[in-house]
């Protein structure tokens, strides 16, 4: 009789722990793997050789339609800045980091940044992006 109470208690605790674990896993968003509703237009590039041979400084206009997504990506080999001209963009990183970026604000994308972005609004978002790339 005492053993069955302990067994029921143990099963209950395990079920509760599993429930919390499942709830946490369901609550965390998986990073998207494909771009959607996104247009990145190259405005200009400058060759950085001979000092930085094989690299370019690139300027782009990046437009997110409502519901648009920039898929999960790394800036390990492509440090960048993104200046918001219009709309509000949500930048996300694994582990729950989430930041809303509005006109006049900047997303700093250093070499340690791995992230994605979403336009969760009903309006277009327009950024000016400057990065260093290997074409």
mmCIF file of N, CA and C in Angstrom:
data_model
loop_
_atom_site.group_PDB
_atom_site.id
_atom_site.type_symbol
_atom_site.label_atom_id
_atom_site.label_comp_id
_atom_site.label_asym_id
_atom_site.label_seq_id
_atom_site.Cartn_x
_atom_site.Cartn_y
_atom_site.Cartn_z
ATOM 1 N N UNK A 1 0.817 -1.188 0.000
ATOM 2 C CA UNK A 1 0.000 0.000 0.000
ATOM 3 C C UNK A 1 0.867 1.262 0.000
ATOM 4 N N UNK A 2 1.904 1.288 0.843
ATOM 5 C CA UNK A 2 2.813 2.428 0.906
ATOM 6 C C UNK A 2 3.569 2.562 -0.412
ATOM 7 N N UNK A 3 3.967 1.397 -0.974
ATOM 8 C CA UNK A 3 4.674 1.426 -2.255
ATOM 9 C C UNK A 3 3.789 2.005 -3.349
ATOM 10 N N UNK A 4 2.535 1.675 -3.398
ATOM 11 C CA UNK A 4 1.657 2.184 -4.445
ATOM 12 C C UNK A 4 1.464 3.695 -4.319
ATOM 13 N N UNK A 5 1.437 4.232 -3.098
ATOM 14 C CA UNK A 5 1.338 5.681 -2.926
ATOM 15 C C UNK A 5 2.593 6.369 -3.461
ATOM 16 N N UNK A 6 3.766 5.798 -3.155
ATOM 17 C CA UNK A 6 5.013 6.355 -3.655
ATOM 18 C C UNK A 6 5.075 6.268 -5.177
ATOM 19 N N UNK A 7 4.597 5.165 -5.714
ATOM 20 C CA UNK A 7 4.600 4.993 -7.160
ATOM 21 C C UNK A 7 3.691 6.035 -7.817
ATOM 22 N N UNK A 8 2.501 6.236 -7.274
ATOM 23 C CA UNK A 8 1.557 7.223 -7.819
ATOM 24 C C UNK A 8 2.171 8.625 -7.712
ATOM 25 N N UNK A 9 2.820 8.902 -6.585
ATOM 26 C CA UNK A 9 3.479 10.191 -6.377
ATOM 27 C C UNK A 9 4.601 10.391 -7.403
ATOM 28 N N UNK A 10 5.408 9.379 -7.610
ATOM 29 C CA UNK A 10 6.515 9.446 -8.558
ATOM 30 C C UNK A 10 6.000 9.662 -9.980
ATOM 31 N N UNK A 11 4.967 8.932 -10.367
ATOM 32 C CA UNK A 11 4.379 9.087 -11.699
ATOM 33 C C UNK A 11 3.829 10.504 -11.860
ATOM 34 N N UNK A 12 3.174 11.014 -10.824
ATOM 35 C CA UNK A 12 2.626 12.372 -10.877
ATOM 36 C C UNK A 12 3.708 13.419 -11.052
ATOM 37 N N UNK A 13 4.806 13.304 -10.305
ATOM 38 C CA UNK A 13 5.918 14.248 -10.412
ATOM 39 C C UNK A 13 6.545 14.166 -11.797
ATOM 40 N N UNK A 14 6.740 12.970 -12.310
ATOM 41 C CA UNK A 14 7.307 12.797 -13.659
ATOM 42 C C UNK A 14 6.390 13.405 -14.718
ATOM 43 N N UNK A 15 5.099 13.198 -14.585
ATOM 44 C CA UNK A 15 4.143 13.756 -15.543
ATOM 45 C C UNK A 15 4.164 15.279 -15.502
ATOM 46 N N UNK A 16 4.250 15.834 -14.308
ATOM 47 C CA UNK A 16 4.310 17.279 -14.153
ATOM 48 C C UNK A 16 5.582 17.844 -14.791
ATOM 49 N N UNK A 17 6.710 17.200 -14.534
ATOM 50 C CA UNK A 17 7.985 17.628 -15.117
ATOM 51 C C UNK A 17 7.941 17.537 -16.637
ATOM 52 N N UNK A 18 7.393 16.463 -17.161
ATOM 53 C CA UNK A 18 7.280 16.297 -18.610
ATOM 54 C C UNK A 18 6.374 17.374 -19.202
ATOM 55 N N UNK A 19 5.307 17.693 -18.502
ATOM 56 C CA UNK A 19 4.388 18.739 -18.964
ATOM 57 C C UNK A 19 5.064 20.091 -19.055
ATOM 58 N N UNK A 20 5.846 20.450 -18.024
ATOM 59 C CA UNK A 20 6.575 21.714 -18.060
ATOM 60 C C UNK A 20 7.589 21.717 -19.193
ATOM 61 N N UNK A 21 8.303 20.615 -19.363
ATOM 62 C CA UNK A 21 9.296 20.518 -20.431
ATOM 63 C C UNK A 21 8.662 20.657 -21.800
ATOM 64 N N UNK A 22 7.544 19.995 -22.002
ATOM 65 C CA UNK A 22 6.838 20.064 -23.277
ATOM 66 C C UNK A 22 6.314 21.470 -23.515
ATOM 67 N N UNK A 23 5.786 22.091 -22.480
ATOM 68 C CA UNK A 23 5.279 23.454 -22.604
ATOM 69 C C UNK A 23 6.379 24.421 -22.996
ATOM 70 N N UNK A 24 7.554 24.267 -22.427
ATOM 71 C CA UNK A 24 8.677 25.134 -22.770
ATOM 72 C C UNK A 24 9.107 24.916 -24.203
ATOM 73 N N UNK A 25 9.167 23.674 -24.631
ATOM 74 C CA UNK A 25 9.593 23.355 -25.996
ATOM 75 C C UNK A 25 8.598 23.896 -27.013
ATOM 76 N N UNK A 26 7.298 23.758 -26.724
ATOM 77 C CA UNK A 26 6.276 24.243 -27.638
ATOM 78 C C UNK A 26 6.305 25.764 -27.699
ATOM 79 N N UNK A 27 6.603 26.417 -26.566
ATOM 80 C CA UNK A 27 6.606 27.867 -26.494
ATOM 81 C C UNK A 27 7.764 28.513 -27.235
ATOM 82 N N UNK A 28 8.842 27.800 -27.484
ATOM 83 C CA UNK A 28 9.982 28.367 -28.188
ATOM 84 C C UNK A 28 9.807 28.185 -29.683
ATOM 85 N N UNK A 29 10.032 29.265 -30.408
ATOM 86 C CA UNK A 29 9.860 29.255 -31.849
ATOM 87 C C UNK A 29 11.100 28.693 -32.535
ATOM 88 N N UNK A 30 10.884 27.845 -33.530
ATOM 89 C CA UNK A 30 11.999 27.351 -34.346
ATOM 90 C C UNK A 30 12.346 28.406 -35.376
ATOM 91 N N UNK A 31 13.623 28.659 -35.589
ATOM 92 C CA UNK A 31 14.006 29.656 -36.587
ATOM 93 C C UNK A 31 13.554 29.238 -37.985
ATOM 94 N N UNK A 32 13.064 30.190 -38.775
ATOM 95 C CA UNK A 32 12.665 29.866 -40.152
ATOM 96 C C UNK A 32 13.899 29.575 -41.006
ATOM 97 N N UNK A 33 13.726 28.718 -41.996
ATOM 98 C CA UNK A 33 14.840 28.312 -42.852
ATOM 99 C C UNK A 33 14.778 28.927 -44.249
ATOM 100 N N UNK A 34 13.686 29.634 -44.559
ATOM 101 C CA UNK A 34 13.553 30.247 -45.883
ATOM 102 C C UNK A 34 13.032 31.672 -45.772
ATOM 103 N N UNK A 35 13.531 32.532 -46.660
ATOM 104 C CA UNK A 35 13.018 33.901 -46.725
ATOM 105 C C UNK A 35 11.617 33.893 -47.308
ATOM 106 N N UNK A 36 10.832 34.880 -46.893
ATOM 107 C CA UNK A 36 9.462 34.993 -47.404
ATOM 108 C C UNK A 36 9.096 36.477 -47.431
ATOM 109 N N UNK A 37 8.551 36.960 -48.551
ATOM 110 C CA UNK A 37 8.109 38.345 -48.642
ATOM 111 C C UNK A 37 9.231 39.342 -48.409
ATOM 112 N N UNK A 38 10.401 39.024 -48.943
ATOM 113 C CA UNK A 38 11.599 39.820 -48.705
ATOM 114 C C UNK A 38 12.252 40.153 -50.042
ATOM 115 N N UNK A 39 12.619 41.432 -50.213
ATOM 116 C CA UNK A 39 13.335 41.850 -51.411
ATOM 117 C C UNK A 39 14.578 42.605 -50.972
ATOM 118 N N UNK A 40 15.752 42.175 -51.431
ATOM 119 C CA UNK A 40 17.012 42.840 -51.107
ATOM 120 C C UNK A 40 17.639 43.342 -52.402
ATOM 121 N N UNK A 41 17.568 44.645 -52.612
ATOM 122 C CA UNK A 41 18.074 45.251 -53.848
ATOM 123 C C UNK A 41 19.446 45.863 -53.584
ATOM 124 N N UNK A 42 20.454 45.428 -54.339
ATOM 125 C CA UNK A 42 21.797 45.998 -54.213
ATOM 126 C C UNK A 42 21.794 47.375 -54.870
ATOM 127 N N UNK A 43 22.125 48.391 -54.079
ATOM 128 C CA UNK A 43 22.187 49.759 -54.586
ATOM 129 C C UNK A 43 23.582 50.081 -55.112
ATOM 130 N N UNK A 44 24.629 49.603 -54.412
ATOM 131 C CA UNK A 44 25.987 49.892 -54.826
ATOM 132 C C UNK A 44 26.971 48.992 -54.084
ATOM 133 N N UNK A 45 28.139 48.784 -54.689
ATOM 134 C CA UNK A 45 29.223 48.039 -54.037
ATOM 135 C C UNK A 45 30.537 48.763 -54.302
ATOM 136 N N UNK A 46 31.483 48.567 -53.392
ATOM 137 C CA UNK A 46 32.837 49.105 -53.559
ATOM 138 C C UNK A 46 33.808 47.970 -53.288
ATOM 139 N N UNK A 47 34.736 47.762 -54.200
ATOM 140 C CA UNK A 47 35.783 46.764 -54.002
ATOM 141 C C UNK A 47 36.742 47.290 -52.935
ATOM 142 N N UNK A 48 37.051 46.486 -51.922
ATOM 143 C CA UNK A 48 37.905 46.910 -50.816
ATOM 144 C C UNK A 48 39.368 46.516 -50.979
ATOM 145 N N UNK A 49 39.741 45.981 -52.159
ATOM 146 C CA UNK A 49 41.138 45.630 -52.400
ATOM 147 C C UNK A 49 41.966 46.869 -52.644
ATOM 148 N N UNK A 50 43.258 46.823 -52.472
ATOM 149 C CA UNK A 50 44.062 45.669 -52.094
ATOM 150 C C UNK A 50 44.113 45.431 -50.577
ATOM 151 N N UNK A 51 43.654 46.391 -49.769
ATOM 152 C CA UNK A 51 43.748 46.226 -48.313
ATOM 153 C C UNK A 51 42.926 45.043 -47.806
ATOM 154 N N UNK A 52 41.740 44.863 -48.379
ATOM 155 C CA UNK A 52 40.875 43.739 -48.011
ATOM 156 C C UNK A 52 40.523 42.990 -49.288
ATOM 157 N N UNK A 53 41.526 42.421 -49.910
ATOM 158 C CA UNK A 53 41.345 41.747 -51.194
ATOM 159 C C UNK A 53 40.240 40.696 -51.120
ATOM 160 N N UNK A 54 39.405 40.688 -52.153
ATOM 161 C CA UNK A 54 38.329 39.698 -52.227
ATOM 162 C C UNK A 54 37.087 40.086 -51.444
ATOM 163 N N UNK A 55 37.040 41.299 -50.909
ATOM 164 C CA UNK A 55 35.877 41.756 -50.142
ATOM 165 C C UNK A 55 35.278 43.009 -50.773
ATOM 166 N N UNK A 56 33.978 43.184 -50.560
ATOM 167 C CA UNK A 56 33.286 44.381 -51.012
ATOM 168 C C UNK A 56 32.492 44.989 -49.864
ATOM 169 N N UNK A 57 32.342 46.301 -49.921
ATOM 170 C CA UNK A 57 31.406 47.002 -49.068
ATOM 171 C C UNK A 57 30.133 47.125 -49.891
ATOM 172 N N UNK A 58 29.009 46.686 -49.336
ATOM 173 C CA UNK A 58 27.766 46.614 -50.113
ATOM 174 C C UNK A 58 26.669 47.419 -49.414
ATOM 175 N N UNK A 59 25.896 48.134 -50.213
ATOM 176 C CA UNK A 59 24.750 48.890 -49.720
ATOM 177 C C UNK A 59 23.493 48.332 -50.378
ATOM 178 N N UNK A 60 22.507 47.961 -49.536
ATOM 179 C CA UNK A 60 21.258 47.395 -50.070
ATOM 180 C C UNK A 60 20.041 48.091 -49.466
ATOM 181 N N UNK A 61 18.961 48.084 -50.212
ATOM 182 C CA UNK A 61 17.646 48.430 -49.693
ATOM 183 C C UNK A 61 16.924 47.104 -49.499
ATOM 184 N N UNK A 62 16.485 46.844 -48.278
ATOM 185 C CA UNK A 62 15.836 45.570 -47.952
ATOM 186 C C UNK A 62 14.397 45.863 -47.552
ATOM 187 N N UNK A 63 13.469 45.239 -48.264
ATOM 188 C CA UNK A 63 12.050 45.475 -48.025
ATOM 189 C C UNK A 63 11.373 44.193 -47.557
ATOM 190 N N UNK A 64 10.648 44.296 -46.460
ATOM 191 C CA UNK A 64 9.846 43.197 -45.920
ATOM 192 C C UNK A 64 8.378 43.532 -46.135
ATOM 193 N N UNK A 65 7.677 42.711 -46.861
ATOM 194 C CA UNK A 65 6.238 42.858 -46.982
ATOM 195 C C UNK A 65 5.602 42.459 -45.647
ATOM 196 N N UNK A 66 4.352 42.832 -45.383
ATOM 197 C CA UNK A 66 3.703 42.359 -44.152
ATOM 198 C C UNK A 66 3.776 40.832 -44.081
ATOM 199 N N UNK A 67 4.219 40.316 -42.953
ATOM 200 C CA UNK A 67 4.401 38.871 -42.796
ATOM 201 C C UNK A 67 5.725 38.367 -43.350
ATOM 202 N N UNK A 68 6.546 39.258 -43.905
ATOM 203 C CA UNK A 68 7.825 38.874 -44.493
ATOM 204 C C UNK A 68 8.824 38.393 -43.443
ATOM 205 N N UNK A 69 9.733 37.511 -43.893
ATOM 206 C CA UNK A 69 10.705 36.891 -42.994
ATOM 207 C C UNK A 69 12.074 36.823 -43.667
ATOM 208 N N UNK A 70 13.112 37.173 -42.897
ATOM 209 C CA UNK A 70 14.500 36.891 -43.291
ATOM 210 C C UNK A 70 14.892 35.660 -42.500
ATOM 211 N N UNK A 71 15.190 34.573 -43.186
ATOM 212 C CA UNK A 71 15.478 33.283 -42.547
ATOM 213 C C UNK A 71 16.688 33.369 -41.617
ATOM 214 N N UNK A 72 16.788 32.399 -40.721
ATOM 215 C CA UNK A 72 17.903 32.307 -39.777
ATOM 216 C C UNK A 72 19.219 32.319 -40.543
ATOM 217 N N UNK A 73 20.132 33.187 -40.120
ATOM 218 C CA UNK A 73 21.436 33.289 -40.781
ATOM 219 C C UNK A 73 22.485 33.814 -39.805
ATOM 220 N N UNK A 74 23.733 33.636 -40.183
ATOM 221 C CA UNK A 74 24.873 34.046 -39.371
ATOM 222 C C UNK A 74 25.589 35.219 -40.032
ATOM 223 N N UNK A 75 26.220 36.034 -39.216
ATOM 224 C CA UNK A 75 27.039 37.123 -39.730
ATOM 225 C C UNK A 75 28.519 36.854 -39.484
ATOM 226 N N UNK A 76 28.862 35.593 -39.300
ATOM 227 C CA UNK A 76 30.251 35.204 -39.034
ATOM 228 C C UNK A 76 31.203 35.752 -40.093
ATOM 229 N N UNK A 77 30.801 35.660 -41.358
ATOM 230 C CA UNK A 77 31.651 36.127 -42.453
ATOM 231 C C UNK A 77 31.086 37.374 -43.130
ATOM 232 N N UNK A 78 30.092 38.014 -42.491
ATOM 233 C CA UNK A 78 29.428 39.149 -43.139
ATOM 234 C C UNK A 78 28.907 40.143 -42.098
ATOM 235 N N UNK A 79 29.801 40.883 -41.424
ATOM 236 C CA UNK A 79 29.335 41.869 -40.458
ATOM 237 C C UNK A 79 28.516 42.950 -41.169
ATOM 238 N N UNK A 80 27.510 43.492 -40.465
ATOM 239 C CA UNK A 80 26.597 44.427 -41.127
ATOM 240 C C UNK A 80 25.927 45.368 -40.134
ATOM 241 N N UNK A 81 25.348 46.419 -40.707
ATOM 242 C CA UNK A 81 24.432 47.309 -40.002
ATOM 243 C C UNK A 81 23.163 47.378 -40.827
ATOM 244 N N UNK A 82 22.025 47.459 -40.164
ATOM 245 C CA UNK A 82 20.753 47.655 -40.854
ATOM 246 C C UNK A 82 20.039 48.825 -40.186
ATOM 247 N N UNK A 83 19.784 49.868 -40.949
ATOM 248 C CA UNK A 83 19.123 51.077 -40.463
ATOM 249 C C UNK A 83 17.669 51.041 -40.918
ATOM 250 N N UNK A 84 16.747 51.167 -39.976
ATOM 251 C CA UNK A 84 15.321 51.084 -40.309
ATOM 252 C C UNK A 84 14.829 52.450 -40.794
ATOM 253 N N UNK A 85 14.340 52.462 -42.036
ATOM 254 C CA UNK A 85 13.768 53.677 -42.617
ATOM 255 C C UNK A 85 12.267 53.776 -42.354
ATOM 256 N N UNK A 86 11.590 52.632 -42.453
ATOM 257 C CA UNK A 86 10.124 52.633 -42.412
ATOM 258 C C UNK A 86 9.625 51.351 -41.766
ATOM 259 N N UNK A 87 8.613 51.438 -40.926
ATOM 260 C CA UNK A 87 7.989 50.268 -40.308
ATOM 261 C C UNK A 87 8.741 49.776 -39.082
ATOM 262 N N UNK A 88 8.212 48.703 -38.510
ATOM 263 C CA UNK A 88 8.816 48.099 -37.316
ATOM 264 C C UNK A 88 9.104 46.641 -37.593
ATOM 265 N N UNK A 89 10.351 46.238 -37.385
ATOM 266 C CA UNK A 89 10.813 44.876 -37.635
ATOM 267 C C UNK A 89 11.122 44.203 -36.305
ATOM 268 N N UNK A 90 10.862 42.916 -36.200
ATOM 269 C CA UNK A 90 11.195 42.152 -35.004
ATOM 270 C C UNK A 90 12.407 41.281 -35.307
ATOM 271 N N UNK A 91 13.490 41.515 -34.567
ATOM 272 C CA UNK A 91 14.702 40.701 -34.682
ATOM 273 C C UNK A 91 14.635 39.627 -33.610
ATOM 274 N N UNK A 92 14.957 38.379 -33.985
ATOM 275 C CA UNK A 92 14.896 37.257 -33.050
ATOM 276 C C UNK A 92 16.188 36.451 -33.083
ATOM 277 N N UNK A 93 16.511 35.886 -31.931
ATOM 278 C CA UNK A 93 17.672 34.996 -31.816
ATOM 279 C C UNK A 93 17.262 33.800 -30.985
ATOM 280 N N UNK A 94 17.960 32.695 -31.150
ATOM 281 C CA UNK A 94 17.656 31.510 -30.355
ATOM 282 C C UNK A 94 17.844 31.826 -28.881
ATOM 283 N N UNK A 95 17.089 31.138 -28.040
ATOM 284 C CA UNK A 95 17.170 31.372 -26.610
ATOM 285 C C UNK A 95 16.142 32.376 -26.119
ATOM 286 N N UNK A 96 15.293 32.880 -27.025
ATOM 287 C CA UNK A 96 14.216 33.768 -26.607
ATOM 288 C C UNK A 96 14.460 35.251 -26.814
ATOM 289 N N UNK A 97 15.630 35.661 -27.319
ATOM 290 C CA UNK A 97 15.899 37.082 -27.566
ATOM 291 C C UNK A 97 14.933 37.602 -28.622
ATOM 292 N N UNK A 98 14.322 38.738 -28.350
ATOM 293 C CA UNK A 98 13.390 39.350 -29.284
ATOM 294 C C UNK A 98 13.454 40.859 -29.098
ATOM 295 N N UNK A 99 13.634 41.600 -30.206
ATOM 296 C CA UNK A 99 13.737 43.052 -30.136
ATOM 297 C C UNK A 99 12.986 43.675 -31.297
ATOM 298 N N UNK A 100 12.140 44.636 -30.990
ATOM 299 C CA UNK A 100 11.432 45.393 -32.026
ATOM 300 C C UNK A 100 12.283 46.602 -32.391
ATOM 301 N N UNK A 101 12.479 46.798 -33.694
ATOM 302 C CA UNK A 101 13.331 47.871 -34.189
ATOM 303 C C UNK A 101 12.477 48.786 -35.074
ATOM 304 N N UNK A 102 12.483 50.082 -34.765
ATOM 305 C CA UNK A 102 11.618 51.058 -35.421
ATOM 306 C C UNK A 102 12.434 52.069 -36.230
ATOM 307 N N UNK A 103 11.763 52.929 -37.010
ATOM 308 C CA UNK A 103 12.466 53.915 -37.827
ATOM 309 C C UNK A 103 13.476 54.726 -37.012
ATOM 310 N N UNK A 104 14.676 54.868 -37.602
ATOM 311 C CA UNK A 104 15.750 55.596 -36.948
ATOM 312 C C UNK A 104 16.637 54.730 -36.080
ATOM 313 N N UNK A 105 16.259 53.467 -35.874
ATOM 314 C CA UNK A 105 17.058 52.552 -35.060
ATOM 315 C C UNK A 105 17.902 51.645 -35.955
ATOM 316 N N UNK A 106 18.930 51.044 -35.336
ATOM 317 C CA UNK A 106 19.901 50.239 -36.078
ATOM 318 C C UNK A 106 19.998 48.840 -35.475
ATOM 319 N N UNK A 107 20.113 47.847 -36.343
ATOM 320 C CA UNK A 107 20.458 46.487 -35.917
ATOM 321 C C UNK A 107 21.946 46.327 -36.211
ATOM 322 N N UNK A 108 22.733 46.036 -35.180
ATOM 323 C CA UNK A 108 24.161 45.809 -35.347
ATOM 324 C C UNK A 108 24.390 44.310 -35.454
ATOM 325 N N UNK A 109 24.942 43.885 -36.574
ATOM 326 C CA UNK A 109 25.105 42.466 -36.871
ATOM 327 C C UNK A 109 26.588 42.114 -36.906
ATOM 328 N N UNK A 110 27.179 41.988 -35.714
ATOM 329 C CA UNK A 110 28.603 41.657 -35.610
ATOM 330 C C UNK A 110 28.821 40.175 -35.916
ATOM 331 N N UNK A 111 30.058 39.771 -35.958
ATOM 332 C CA UNK A 111 30.412 38.401 -36.365
ATOM 333 C C UNK A 111 29.818 37.313 -35.463
ATOM 334 N N UNK A 112 29.429 37.639 -34.250
ATOM 335 C CA UNK A 112 28.867 36.636 -33.338
ATOM 336 C C UNK A 112 27.339 36.533 -33.435
ATOM 337 N N UNK A 113 26.716 37.316 -34.306
ATOM 338 C CA UNK A 113 25.253 37.333 -34.404
ATOM 339 C C UNK A 113 24.746 36.235 -35.334
ATOM 340 N N UNK A 114 23.787 35.467 -34.814
ATOM 341 C CA UNK A 114 23.011 34.500 -35.596
ATOM 342 C C UNK A 114 21.560 34.813 -35.276
ATOM 343 N N UNK A 115 20.786 35.193 -36.284
ATOM 344 C CA UNK A 115 19.428 35.667 -36.015
ATOM 345 C C UNK A 115 18.523 35.508 -37.231
ATOM 346 N N UNK A 116 17.276 35.931 -37.026
ATOM 347 C CA UNK A 116 16.329 36.049 -38.129
ATOM 348 C C UNK A 116 15.454 37.250 -37.813
ATOM 349 N N UNK A 117 14.652 37.679 -38.792
ATOM 350 C CA UNK A 117 13.807 38.853 -38.598
ATOM 351 C C UNK A 117 12.441 38.610 -39.212
ATOM 352 N N UNK A 118 11.432 39.226 -38.600
ATOM 353 C CA UNK A 118 10.053 39.072 -39.062
ATOM 354 C C UNK A 118 9.348 40.418 -39.072
ATOM 355 N N UNK A 119 8.554 40.635 -40.101
ATOM 356 C CA UNK A 119 7.671 41.794 -40.131
ATOM 357 C C UNK A 119 6.321 41.319 -39.611
ATOM 358 N N UNK A 120 6.047 41.574 -38.353
ATOM 359 C CA UNK A 120 4.807 41.130 -37.718
ATOM 360 C C UNK A 120 3.698 42.173 -37.837
ATOM 361 N N UNK A 121 3.986 43.243 -38.543
ATOM 362 C CA UNK A 121 2.996 44.308 -38.677
ATOM 363 C C UNK A 121 2.215 44.150 -39.976
ATOM 364 N N UNK A 122 1.256 45.020 -40.161
ATOM 365 C CA UNK A 122 0.468 45.007 -41.390
ATOM 366 C C UNK A 122 0.999 45.990 -42.423
ATOM 367 N N UNK A 123 2.163 46.601 -42.137
ATOM 368 C CA UNK A 123 2.748 47.590 -43.044
ATOM 369 C C UNK A 123 4.120 47.122 -43.528
ATOM 370 N N UNK A 124 4.549 47.691 -44.635
ATOM 371 C CA UNK A 124 5.860 47.374 -45.205
ATOM 372 C C UNK A 124 6.969 47.887 -44.281
ATOM 373 N N UNK A 125 8.091 47.150 -44.220
ATOM 374 C CA UNK A 125 9.284 47.569 -43.487
ATOM 375 C C UNK A 125 10.405 47.757 -44.510
ATOM 376 N N UNK A 126 11.114 48.884 -44.402
ATOM 377 C CA UNK A 126 12.222 49.160 -45.317
ATOM 378 C C UNK A 126 13.477 49.464 -44.501
ATOM 379 N N UNK A 127 14.566 48.767 -44.834
ATOM 380 C CA UNK A 127 15.857 48.952 -44.176
ATOM 381 C C UNK A 127 16.899 49.377 -45.193
ATOM 382 N N UNK A 128 17.942 50.040 -44.713
ATOM 383 C CA UNK A 128 19.139 50.246 -45.501
ATOM 384 C C UNK A 128 20.189 49.363 -44.836
ATOM 385 N N UNK A 129 20.732 48.413 -45.596
ATOM 386 C CA UNK A 129 21.719 47.491 -45.063
ATOM 387 C C UNK A 129 23.094 47.754 -45.647
ATOM 388 N N UNK A 130 24.098 47.799 -44.778
ATOM 389 C CA UNK A 130 25.484 47.974 -45.204
ATOM 390 C C UNK A 130 26.267 46.813 -44.638
ATOM 391 N N UNK A 131 26.951 46.065 -45.504
ATOM 392 C CA UNK A 131 27.739 44.934 -45.028
ATOM 393 C C UNK A 131 29.020 44.749 -45.830
ATOM 394 N N UNK A 132 29.899 43.927 -45.290
ATOM 395 C CA UNK A 132 31.126 43.551 -45.983
ATOM 396 C C UNK A 132 30.961 42.106 -46.422
ATOM 397 N N UNK A 133 31.123 41.864 -47.726
ATOM 398 C CA UNK A 133 30.873 40.528 -48.280
ATOM 399 C C UNK A 133 32.034 40.068 -49.147
ATOM 400 N N UNK A 134 32.090 38.757 -49.313
ATOM 401 C CA UNK A 134 32.969 38.149 -50.307
ATOM 402 C C UNK A 134 32.080 37.763 -51.469
ATOM 403 N N UNK A 135 32.162 38.504 -52.584
ATOM 404 C CA UNK A 135 31.237 38.200 -53.702
ATOM 405 C C UNK A 135 31.512 36.860 -54.348
#
